[in-house]
Amino acid sequence: MSEEWIKGRGAQYNSLNRFDKNKIVQEHFEGLDEEPVSGRKTQFIHVYPKTILNKVESKDIYDAYSMNAYQGCEHGCIYCYARVTHEYLGFSAGLDFESKIMIKKNVVELLDKALSAKNYVPKSIMLSGNTDCYQPVEKEQRLTRGMLEILLKHRHPVDIITKNVLVLRDLDILQEMARRHLVNVSISITSLNESLRLLMEPRTATYRKESKW
């Protein structure tokens, strides 16, 4: 492995944003005559969206909603299909996706307001269908936990998919929701080979990790 390898990152450079007419990028890992990509430290950007529920229009998924507390994901999975969504924000699907994380600070209030609306028709909600709701910053922000509390308050069903052991922190809420048949949690484990996992998804939890919550 090259000495220039950026440890803890899935992407090793910022690829071209397809929506930008002109942009300076590092398209080759060896860099050629380009300066190395800077900004390896994760930047957290606070945003305040107007809505939180996204109606899924895909013909492959039956009438449902999705919601995400974060845009971008520090897990850095090299295969993540959500990377391209960062381009709509003017960023790159490469390093930017895992190092520029949007934190939607008002999602808990938005969700409570949406579910309280008189004209709201309950439908299945996918939490973290785009980026992992239990990525590292959730330990501090606790937005996912806040949304689960709102969902339990309204007795609303939700589906969660994650690859982070942090989900065990919220077992108290998840167990209560499970008793009411309100939640389905899916855990993604890509590989039991740690060397391979560190390359494919460098900031996810190892399968050996034990809960400390």
Short mmCIF file of C-alpha atoms in Angstrom, two decimals:
data_model
loop_
_atom_site.label_atom_id
_atom_site.label_comp_id
_atom_site.label_asym_id
_atom_site.label_seq_id
_atom_site.Cartn_x
_atom_site.Cartn_y
_atom_site.Cartn_z
CA MET A 1 0.00 0.00 0.00
CA SER A 2 1.32 3.43 -0.91
CA GLU A 3 2.64 5.70 1.86
CA GLU A 4 0.29 8.36 0.48
CA TRP A 5 -2.78 6.21 1.18
CA ILE A 6 -5.32 8.18 3.20
CA LYS A 7 -6.08 5.90 6.11
CA GLY A 8 -9.67 5.79 7.27
CA ARG A 9 -11.06 6.91 3.92
CA GLY A 10 -12.72 4.84 1.25
CA ALA A 11 -12.25 7.38 -1.54
CA GLN A 12 -8.72 8.64 -2.12
CA TYR A 13 -9.49 11.76 -4.15
CA ASN A 14 -12.35 14.01 -5.21
CA SER A 15 -13.80 12.86 -8.49
CA LEU A 16 -15.35 15.31 -10.97
CA ASN A 17 -18.83 16.56 -10.17
CA ARG A 18 -20.84 15.87 -13.34
CA PHE A 19 -22.87 19.06 -12.86
CA ASP A 20 -19.86 21.39 -12.77
CA LYS A 21 -18.75 22.91 -16.06
CA ASN A 22 -15.23 23.58 -14.77
CA LYS A 23 -13.46 22.14 -11.76
CA ILE A 24 -9.94 21.24 -10.60
CA VAL A 25 -9.79 17.58 -9.55
CA GLN A 26 -7.25 14.90 -8.80
CA GLU A 27 -8.32 12.06 -11.07
CA HIS A 28 -5.33 9.79 -10.41
CA PHE A 29 -4.16 8.52 -7.04
CA GLU A 30 -0.49 9.02 -7.94
CA GLY A 31 -1.31 12.69 -8.43
CA LEU A 32 0.98 13.27 -11.39
CA ASP A 33 1.81 17.01 -11.18
CA GLU A 34 -1.15 17.84 -8.96
CA GLU A 35 -1.04 18.79 -5.31
CA PRO A 36 -2.51 16.17 -2.94
CA VAL A 37 -6.15 16.60 -1.98
CA SER A 38 -6.42 18.55 1.26
CA GLY A 39 -9.12 18.61 3.88
CA ARG A 40 -8.84 15.06 5.14
CA LYS A 41 -10.40 16.01 8.46
CA THR A 42 -14.17 15.61 8.55
CA GLN A 43 -16.16 18.84 8.32
CA PHE A 44 -19.63 18.92 9.84
CA ILE A 45 -22.07 21.41 8.33
CA HIS A 46 -25.29 22.30 10.16
CA VAL A 47 -28.32 22.67 7.89
CA TYR A 48 -32.00 23.34 8.59
CA PRO A 49 -34.26 21.76 5.96
CA LYS A 50 -37.92 22.67 5.57
CA THR A 51 -39.14 19.08 5.33
CA ILE A 52 -37.87 15.69 6.48
CA LEU A 53 -40.11 13.11 4.81
CA ASN A 54 -39.22 12.23 1.25
CA LYS A 55 -41.85 10.44 -0.82
CA VAL A 56 -40.22 7.57 -2.67
CA GLU A 57 -41.19 7.72 -6.34
CA SER A 58 -39.28 4.64 -7.47
CA LYS A 59 -41.40 1.97 -9.16
CA ASP A 60 -39.29 -0.66 -7.40
CA ILE A 61 -40.47 0.41 -3.94
CA TYR A 62 -44.13 0.40 -2.99
CA ASP A 63 -45.65 3.67 -1.75
CA ALA A 64 -43.31 4.70 1.07
CA TYR A 65 -41.34 7.53 2.67
CA SER A 66 -37.67 7.85 3.49
CA MET A 67 -35.86 10.22 5.83
CA ASN A 68 -32.26 10.92 6.77
CA ALA A 69 -30.77 12.98 9.58
CA TYR A 70 -27.48 13.25 7.73
CA GLN A 71 -26.25 13.79 4.18
CA GLY A 72 -22.88 12.28 3.42
CA CYS A 73 -21.54 9.41 5.49
CA GLU A 74 -18.27 9.13 7.37
CA HIS A 75 -18.29 5.33 7.07
CA GLY A 76 -16.65 5.87 3.68
CA CYS A 77 -17.88 2.68 2.00
CA ILE A 78 -16.31 2.63 -1.45
CA TYR A 79 -19.37 0.96 -3.01
CA CYS A 80 -22.02 3.30 -1.52
CA TYR A 81 -24.75 4.15 -4.04
CA ALA A 82 -25.52 7.37 -2.14
CA ARG A 83 -22.21 8.98 -3.06
CA VAL A 84 -23.63 10.56 -6.22
CA THR A 85 -26.25 12.47 -4.18
CA HIS A 86 -23.47 14.70 -2.83
CA GLU A 87 -23.04 16.10 -6.31
CA TYR A 88 -26.44 17.78 -6.05
CA LEU A 89 -24.99 19.82 -3.18
CA GLY A 90 -22.04 20.98 -5.28
CA PHE A 91 -19.60 18.51 -3.72
CA SER A 92 -17.75 15.48 -5.03
CA ALA A 93 -18.90 11.89 -4.71
CA GLY A 94 -15.33 11.06 -3.67
CA LEU A 95 -13.66 12.35 -0.51
CA ASP A 96 -16.28 15.09 -0.05
CA PHE A 97 -19.02 12.50 0.51
CA GLU A 98 -17.29 11.07 3.56
CA SER A 99 -15.59 14.23 4.85
CA LYS A 100 -18.32 16.89 4.41
CA ILE A 101 -21.30 15.74 6.46
CA MET A 102 -24.56 17.70 6.54
CA ILE A 103 -26.25 17.52 9.94
CA LYS A 104 -29.96 18.30 9.75
CA LYS A 105 -30.30 19.92 13.16
CA ASN A 106 -34.10 20.31 13.13
CA VAL A 107 -35.15 16.84 11.96
CA VAL A 108 -36.78 15.83 15.25
CA GLU A 109 -39.08 18.86 15.27
CA LEU A 110 -39.84 18.44 11.55
CA LEU A 111 -40.79 14.79 12.01
CA ASP A 112 -43.09 15.53 14.95
CA LYS A 113 -44.77 18.28 12.95
CA ALA A 114 -45.20 16.05 9.88
CA LEU A 115 -46.71 13.14 11.80
CA SER A 116 -49.02 15.51 13.72
CA ALA A 117 -50.51 17.05 10.56
CA LYS A 118 -54.24 16.37 10.17
CA ASN A 119 -53.85 15.41 6.52
CA TYR A 120 -50.92 13.05 7.08
CA VAL A 121 -51.54 9.50 5.86
CA PRO A 122 -49.28 6.99 7.68
CA LYS A 123 -46.98 4.99 5.41
CA SER A 124 -43.88 2.94 5.94
CA ILE A 125 -40.80 5.11 6.59
CA MET A 126 -37.27 4.01 5.75
CA LEU A 127 -34.76 5.58 8.13
CA SER A 128 -31.23 5.71 6.67
CA GLY A 129 -32.14 4.52 3.23
CA ASN A 130 -29.57 6.94 1.82
CA THR A 131 -26.88 7.35 4.49
CA ASP A 132 -26.38 5.44 7.74
CA CYS A 133 -28.39 6.94 10.59
CA TYR A 134 -25.87 5.46 13.08
CA GLN A 135 -22.70 6.81 11.50
CA PRO A 136 -20.10 8.07 14.04
CA VAL A 137 -21.45 11.62 14.46
CA GLU A 138 -24.79 10.21 15.74
CA LYS A 139 -23.09 9.32 19.02
CA GLU A 140 -22.84 13.03 19.74
CA GLN A 141 -25.84 14.43 17.86
CA ARG A 142 -28.45 11.81 18.94
CA LEU A 143 -30.78 12.85 16.12
CA THR A 144 -31.66 9.27 15.22
CA ARG A 145 -32.63 8.55 18.79
CA GLY A 146 -34.74 11.69 18.84
CA MET A 147 -36.58 10.60 15.70
CA LEU A 148 -37.19 7.14 17.17
CA GLU A 149 -38.74 8.77 20.23
CA ILE A 150 -41.10 10.73 17.98
CA LEU A 151 -42.00 7.61 15.99
CA LEU A 152 -42.79 5.73 19.20
CA LYS A 153 -44.84 8.67 20.45
CA HIS A 154 -46.99 8.55 17.30
CA ARG A 155 -47.00 4.72 17.15
CA HIS A 156 -45.57 4.96 13.64
CA PRO A 157 -43.77 2.04 11.89
CA VAL A 158 -40.21 2.43 10.64
CA ASP A 159 -37.53 0.38 8.90
CA ILE A 160 -33.85 0.86 9.73
CA ILE A 161 -30.73 -0.41 7.98
CA THR A 162 -27.29 0.15 9.52
CA LYS A 163 -23.82 -1.30 9.83
CA ASN A 164 -22.86 0.42 13.07
CA VAL A 165 -22.93 -1.13 16.54
CA LEU A 166 -24.25 2.20 17.86
CA VAL A 167 -27.75 0.90 17.08
CA LEU A 168 -27.49 -1.07 20.35
CA ARG A 169 -27.54 2.21 22.28
CA ASP A 170 -31.22 2.60 21.40
CA LEU A 171 -32.34 -0.91 22.33
CA ASP A 172 -34.71 0.46 24.97
CA ILE A 173 -36.75 2.33 22.34
CA LEU A 174 -36.39 -0.36 19.68
CA GLN A 175 -37.60 -3.08 22.04
CA GLU A 176 -40.66 -1.04 22.97
CA MET A 177 -41.40 -0.42 19.29
CA ALA A 178 -40.86 -4.11 18.50
CA ARG A 179 -43.43 -5.09 21.12
CA ARG A 180 -45.89 -2.96 19.19
CA HIS A 181 -44.75 -4.36 15.81
CA LEU A 182 -43.52 -0.93 14.73
CA VAL A 183 -39.90 -1.53 13.76
CA ASN A 184 -37.72 -3.64 11.52
CA VAL A 185 -33.93 -3.38 11.91
CA SER A 186 -31.54 -4.77 9.30
CA ILE A 187 -27.81 -5.11 9.99
CA SER A 188 -25.33 -5.09 7.09
CA ILE A 189 -22.09 -7.07 7.47
CA THR A 190 -20.01 -6.96 4.30
CA SER A 191 -17.02 -9.12 5.22
CA LEU A 192 -15.45 -11.07 8.09
CA ASN A 193 -12.04 -10.32 6.59
CA GLU A 194 -10.82 -7.28 8.54
CA SER A 195 -8.15 -6.27 6.02
CA LEU A 196 -10.78 -6.22 3.28
CA ARG A 197 -13.32 -4.40 5.44
CA LEU A 198 -10.82 -1.64 6.24
CA LEU A 199 -10.41 -1.00 2.53
CA MET A 200 -14.07 -1.27 1.55
CA GLU A 201 -15.73 0.47 4.51
CA PRO A 202 -12.98 1.95 6.72
CA ARG A 203 -15.07 3.64 9.42
CA THR A 204 -17.75 1.04 10.03
CA ALA A 205 -17.82 -1.12 13.15
CA THR A 206 -15.91 -4.39 13.05
CA TYR A 207 -18.04 -7.51 13.35
CA ARG A 208 -16.02 -8.35 16.50
CA LYS A 209 -17.11 -5.17 18.26
CA GLU A 210 -18.95 -5.65 21.52
CA SER A 211 -21.54 -3.20 22.73
CA LYS A 212 -20.60 -0.79 25.53
CA TRP A 213 -23.93 1.01 25.64
#
